Coordinates of C-alpha atoms in Angstrom, one line a residue:
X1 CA -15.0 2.3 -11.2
X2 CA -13.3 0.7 -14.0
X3 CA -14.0 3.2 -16.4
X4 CA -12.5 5.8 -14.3
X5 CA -9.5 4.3 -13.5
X6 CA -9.0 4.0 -17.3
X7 CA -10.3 7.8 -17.8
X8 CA -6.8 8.5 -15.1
X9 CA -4.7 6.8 -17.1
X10 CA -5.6 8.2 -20.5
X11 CA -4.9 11.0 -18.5
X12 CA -1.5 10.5 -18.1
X13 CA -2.1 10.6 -14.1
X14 CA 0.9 9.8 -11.8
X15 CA -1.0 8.9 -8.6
X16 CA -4.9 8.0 -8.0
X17 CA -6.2 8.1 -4.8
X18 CA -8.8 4.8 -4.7
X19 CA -10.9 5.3 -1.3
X20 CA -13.5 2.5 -2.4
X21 CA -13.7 -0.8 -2.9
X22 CA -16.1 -3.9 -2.3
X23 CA -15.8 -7.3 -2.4
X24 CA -13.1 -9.2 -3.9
X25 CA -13.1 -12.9 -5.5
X26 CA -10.5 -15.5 -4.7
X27 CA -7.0 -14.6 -5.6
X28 CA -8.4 -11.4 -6.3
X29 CA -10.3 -12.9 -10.1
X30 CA -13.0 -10.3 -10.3
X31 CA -13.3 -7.6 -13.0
X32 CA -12.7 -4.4 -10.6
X33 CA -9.1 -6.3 -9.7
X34 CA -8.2 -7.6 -12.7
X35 CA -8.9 -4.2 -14.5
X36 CA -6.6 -2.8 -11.4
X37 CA -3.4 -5.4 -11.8
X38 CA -3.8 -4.4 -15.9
X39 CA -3.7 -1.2 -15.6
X40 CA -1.1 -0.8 -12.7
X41 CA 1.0 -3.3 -15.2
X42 CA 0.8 -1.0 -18.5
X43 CA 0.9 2.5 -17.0
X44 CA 2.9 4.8 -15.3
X45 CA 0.1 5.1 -12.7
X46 CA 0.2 4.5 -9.2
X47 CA -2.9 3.4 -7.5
X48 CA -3.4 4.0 -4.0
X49 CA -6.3 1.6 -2.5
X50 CA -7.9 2.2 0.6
X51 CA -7.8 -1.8 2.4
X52 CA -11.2 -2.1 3.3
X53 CA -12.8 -1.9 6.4
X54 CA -14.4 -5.7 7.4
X55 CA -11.2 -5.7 10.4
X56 CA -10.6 -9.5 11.1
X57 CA -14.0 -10.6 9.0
X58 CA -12.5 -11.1 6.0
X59 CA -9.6 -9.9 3.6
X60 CA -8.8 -7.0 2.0
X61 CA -11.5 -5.4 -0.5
X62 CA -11.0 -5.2 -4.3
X63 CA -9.3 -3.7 -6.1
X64 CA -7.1 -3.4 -2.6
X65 CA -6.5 -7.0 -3.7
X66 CA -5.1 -6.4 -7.1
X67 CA -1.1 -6.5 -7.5
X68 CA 0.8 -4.0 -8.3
X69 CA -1.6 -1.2 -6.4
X70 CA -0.5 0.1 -3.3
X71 CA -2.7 -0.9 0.3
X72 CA -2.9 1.0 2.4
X73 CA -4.4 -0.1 6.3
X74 CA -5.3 2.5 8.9
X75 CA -4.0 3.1 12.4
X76 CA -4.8 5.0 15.3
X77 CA -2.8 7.9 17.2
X78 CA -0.7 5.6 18.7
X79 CA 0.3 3.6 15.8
X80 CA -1.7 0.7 16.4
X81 CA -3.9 -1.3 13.8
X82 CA -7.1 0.7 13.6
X83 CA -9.8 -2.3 14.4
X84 CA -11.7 -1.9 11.4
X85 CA -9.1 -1.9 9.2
X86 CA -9.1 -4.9 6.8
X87 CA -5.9 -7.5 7.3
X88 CA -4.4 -9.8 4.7
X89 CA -3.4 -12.0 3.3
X90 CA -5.5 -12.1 -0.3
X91 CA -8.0 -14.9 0.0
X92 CA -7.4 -17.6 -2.4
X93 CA -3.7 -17.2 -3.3
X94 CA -2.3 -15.7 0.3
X95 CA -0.4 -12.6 -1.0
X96 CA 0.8 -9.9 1.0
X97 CA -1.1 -7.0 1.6
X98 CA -1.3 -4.5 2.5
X99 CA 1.5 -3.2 1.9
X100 CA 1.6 0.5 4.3
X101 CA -0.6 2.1 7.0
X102 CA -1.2 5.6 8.0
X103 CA -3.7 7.6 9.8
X104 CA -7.1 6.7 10.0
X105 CA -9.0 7.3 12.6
X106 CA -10.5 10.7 13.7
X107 CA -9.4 12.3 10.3
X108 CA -10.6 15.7 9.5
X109 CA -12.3 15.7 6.1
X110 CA -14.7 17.4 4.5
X111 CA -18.3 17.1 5.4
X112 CA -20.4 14.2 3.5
X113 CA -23.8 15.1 3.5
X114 CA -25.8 18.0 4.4
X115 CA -25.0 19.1 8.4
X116 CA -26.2 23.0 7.9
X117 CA -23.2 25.8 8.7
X118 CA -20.8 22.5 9.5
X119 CA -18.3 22.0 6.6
X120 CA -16.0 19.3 8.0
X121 CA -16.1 16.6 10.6
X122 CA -13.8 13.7 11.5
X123 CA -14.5 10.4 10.1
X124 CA -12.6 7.4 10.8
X125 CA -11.8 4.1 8.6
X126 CA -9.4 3.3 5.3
X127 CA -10.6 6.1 3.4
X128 CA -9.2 8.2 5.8
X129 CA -5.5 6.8 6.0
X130 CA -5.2 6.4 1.6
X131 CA -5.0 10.1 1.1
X132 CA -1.9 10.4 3.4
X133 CA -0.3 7.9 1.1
X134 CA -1.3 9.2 -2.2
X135 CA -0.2 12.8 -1.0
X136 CA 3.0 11.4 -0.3
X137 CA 3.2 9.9 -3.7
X138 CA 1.9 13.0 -5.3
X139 CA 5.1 14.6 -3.7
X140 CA 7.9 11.8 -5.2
X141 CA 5.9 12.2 -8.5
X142 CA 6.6 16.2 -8.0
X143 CA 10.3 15.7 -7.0
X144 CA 11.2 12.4 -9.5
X145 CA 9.3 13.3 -12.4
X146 CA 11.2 10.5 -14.1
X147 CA 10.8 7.6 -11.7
X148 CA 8.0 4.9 -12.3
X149 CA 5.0 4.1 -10.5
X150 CA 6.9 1.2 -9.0
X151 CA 10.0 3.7 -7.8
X152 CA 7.0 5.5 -6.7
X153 CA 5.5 2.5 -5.0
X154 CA 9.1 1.1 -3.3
X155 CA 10.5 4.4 -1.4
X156 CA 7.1 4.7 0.0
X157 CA 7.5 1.3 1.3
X158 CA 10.8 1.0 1.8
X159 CA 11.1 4.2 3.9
X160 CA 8.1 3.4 6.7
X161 CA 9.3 4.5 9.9
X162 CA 11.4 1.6 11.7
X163 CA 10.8 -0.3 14.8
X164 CA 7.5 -1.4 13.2
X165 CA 6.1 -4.7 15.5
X166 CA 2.6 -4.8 14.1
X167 CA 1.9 -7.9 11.6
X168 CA 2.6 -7.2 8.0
X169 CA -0.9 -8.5 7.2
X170 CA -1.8 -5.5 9.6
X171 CA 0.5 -2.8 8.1
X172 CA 2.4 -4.2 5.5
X173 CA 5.9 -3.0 6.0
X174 CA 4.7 0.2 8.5
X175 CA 3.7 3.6 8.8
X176 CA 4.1 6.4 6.4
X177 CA 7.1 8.2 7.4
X178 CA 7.1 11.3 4.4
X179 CA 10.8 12.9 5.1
X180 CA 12.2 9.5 5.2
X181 CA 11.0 8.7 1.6
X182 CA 11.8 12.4 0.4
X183 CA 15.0 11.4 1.5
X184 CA 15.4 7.9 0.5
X185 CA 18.2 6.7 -1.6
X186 CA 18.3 3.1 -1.9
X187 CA 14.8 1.9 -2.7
X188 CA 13.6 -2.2 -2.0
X189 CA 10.7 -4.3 -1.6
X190 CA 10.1 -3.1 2.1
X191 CA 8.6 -6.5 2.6
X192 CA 8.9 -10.0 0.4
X193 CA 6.1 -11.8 -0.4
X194 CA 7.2 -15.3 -1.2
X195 CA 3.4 -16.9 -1.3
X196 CA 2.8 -20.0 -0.3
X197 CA 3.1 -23.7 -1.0
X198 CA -0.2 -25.9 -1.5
X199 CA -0.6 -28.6 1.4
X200 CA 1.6 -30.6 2.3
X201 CA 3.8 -27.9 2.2
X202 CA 6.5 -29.5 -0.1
X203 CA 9.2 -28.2 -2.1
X204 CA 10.9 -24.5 -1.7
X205 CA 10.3 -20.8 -2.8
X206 CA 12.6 -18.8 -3.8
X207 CA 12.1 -14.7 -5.2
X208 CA 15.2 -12.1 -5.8
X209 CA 15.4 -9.1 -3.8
X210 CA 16.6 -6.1 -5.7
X211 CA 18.0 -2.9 -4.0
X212 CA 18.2 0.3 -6.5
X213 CA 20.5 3.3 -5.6
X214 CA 18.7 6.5 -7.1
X215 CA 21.4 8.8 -5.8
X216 CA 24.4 10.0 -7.0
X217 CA 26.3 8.5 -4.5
X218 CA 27.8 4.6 -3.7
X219 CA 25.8 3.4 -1.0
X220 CA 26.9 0.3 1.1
X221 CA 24.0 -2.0 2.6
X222 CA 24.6 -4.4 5.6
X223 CA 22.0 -6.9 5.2
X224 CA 21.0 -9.1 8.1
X225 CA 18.3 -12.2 8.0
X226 CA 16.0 -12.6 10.7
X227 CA 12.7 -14.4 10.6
X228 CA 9.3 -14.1 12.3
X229 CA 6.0 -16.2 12.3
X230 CA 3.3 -12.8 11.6

C-alpha cells in the first residue's frame, strides 16, 4: 500500500482513490498512516480514503486516519449514515473525521469475482461512496489545474449540500454536492477541528479559520456562531 501510494505520487497524480484500509494505531502512529499524513504533506496529491466499515465498533480505518487525506463515510438513498460505515473521532488523539459522505450503498460496480455472463452487481459499504468523491476531485483537478490538493480538499468540503443534521463524526461536514463545488468561490474548512483537552478539561483552544476567495470577484461573508454537542 505504501509503495503504491508513493508510485502515485512519483507520478505526479492529482487525486488517488484509496478504497482499503485496515486497522489503525492510536492517533493514527502506524506506518500505513504515517506514510499517508507524509505524503499528503509533501505533494500535490489528494488522497481519497474510503472510512472503513466497523459502523459503531470502532474508529475510522488507516490510512482513513491520517491527516491531511480526505474521508469519506457512506450513506444511504435517503441521506442517512449507512450503518456500516465507520464514525470518528481518531482513537487516541479525537480528531475529526471523516470529513464528507456520499453514496454507498447499493452501488453499481463492476463484478468482483467470477459470476459467469454477469459483469456488474451492486455492492454496498465505503468503497462504494470514495469513488464519488475522488471523481469529484478528478473534475476540480480538470477545471483548476493550478489549485492544490488542499484547494482541492476544501471546495469539496466546503460545498456539501446544506441542511446537513447528521453528526460530523458520521459525515463530516455532509454529502457530496458536485455542481455546488464546480461552482464554489469562497473555499473554508467546512468543519473545525479544534481537538481536545486532556482530563480535567482545563485551559482553552483556539485554531484560525481562513476563507479564500478563488474568484474574480469580492465576495462578502455573514458569519454567524452556533454551537452543537455531536
Amino acid at each position: 500500500m505504501i509503495a503504491g501510494m508513493e508510485w502515485a505520487v512519483a507520478q505526479g497524480a492529482a487525486v488517488v482513490n484509496l478504497s482499503l484500509g485496515g486497522p489503525a494505531e492510536p492517533g493514527c502512529d502506524d506506518p500505513v498512516g504515517q506514510a499517508a499524513e507524509r505524503l499528503a504533506a509533501q505533494s500535490t496529491t489528494l488522497f481519497v480514503v474510503a472510512a472503513g466499515n466497523s459502523g459503531l465498533r470502532e474508529s475510522v480505518s488507516s490510512p482513513a486516519c491520517a491527516e491531511g487525506v480526505l474521508t469519506v463515510g457512506a450513506v444511504d438513498r435517503d441521506l442517512a449514515t449507512a450503518s456500516f460505515s465507520s464514525r470518528g473521532p481518531v482513537t487516541g488523539d479525537h480528531r475529526l473525521k471523516p470529513e464528507i459522505a456520499a453514496p454507498g450503498v447499493g452501488i453499481m460496480a463492476a463484478a468482483l469475482g467470477s459470476y459467469g455472463d454477469v459483469a456488474y452487481q451492486a455492492m454496498s459499504g465505503t468503497s462504494m461512496a470514495t469513488p464519488h468523491v475522488a471523481g469529484a476531485a478528478a473534475i476540480l483537478a480538470r477545471r483548476h489545474p493550478d489549485w492544490t490538493a488542499a484547494q482541492r480538499r476544501a471546495a469539496l468540503v466546503s460545498a456539501v449540500r446544506p441542511g446537513n443534521t447528521a453528526s460530523v463524526y458520521e459525515q463530516g461536514a455532509g454529502f457530496l454536492d458536485v455542481p455546488r463545488a464546480v461552482r464554489q468561490a469562497v473555499l473554508g474548512p467546512g468543519s473545525v477541528d479544534l481537538g481536545s483537552l486532556p482530563w480535567p478539561h482545563s485551559g482553552q483552544l483556539a485554531k484560525p479559520v481562513a476563507y479564500t476567495n478563488a474568484g474574480d470577484q469580492p465576495v462578502t461573508l455573514h458569519l454567524e456562531l452556533s454551537t452543537k454537542d455531536k
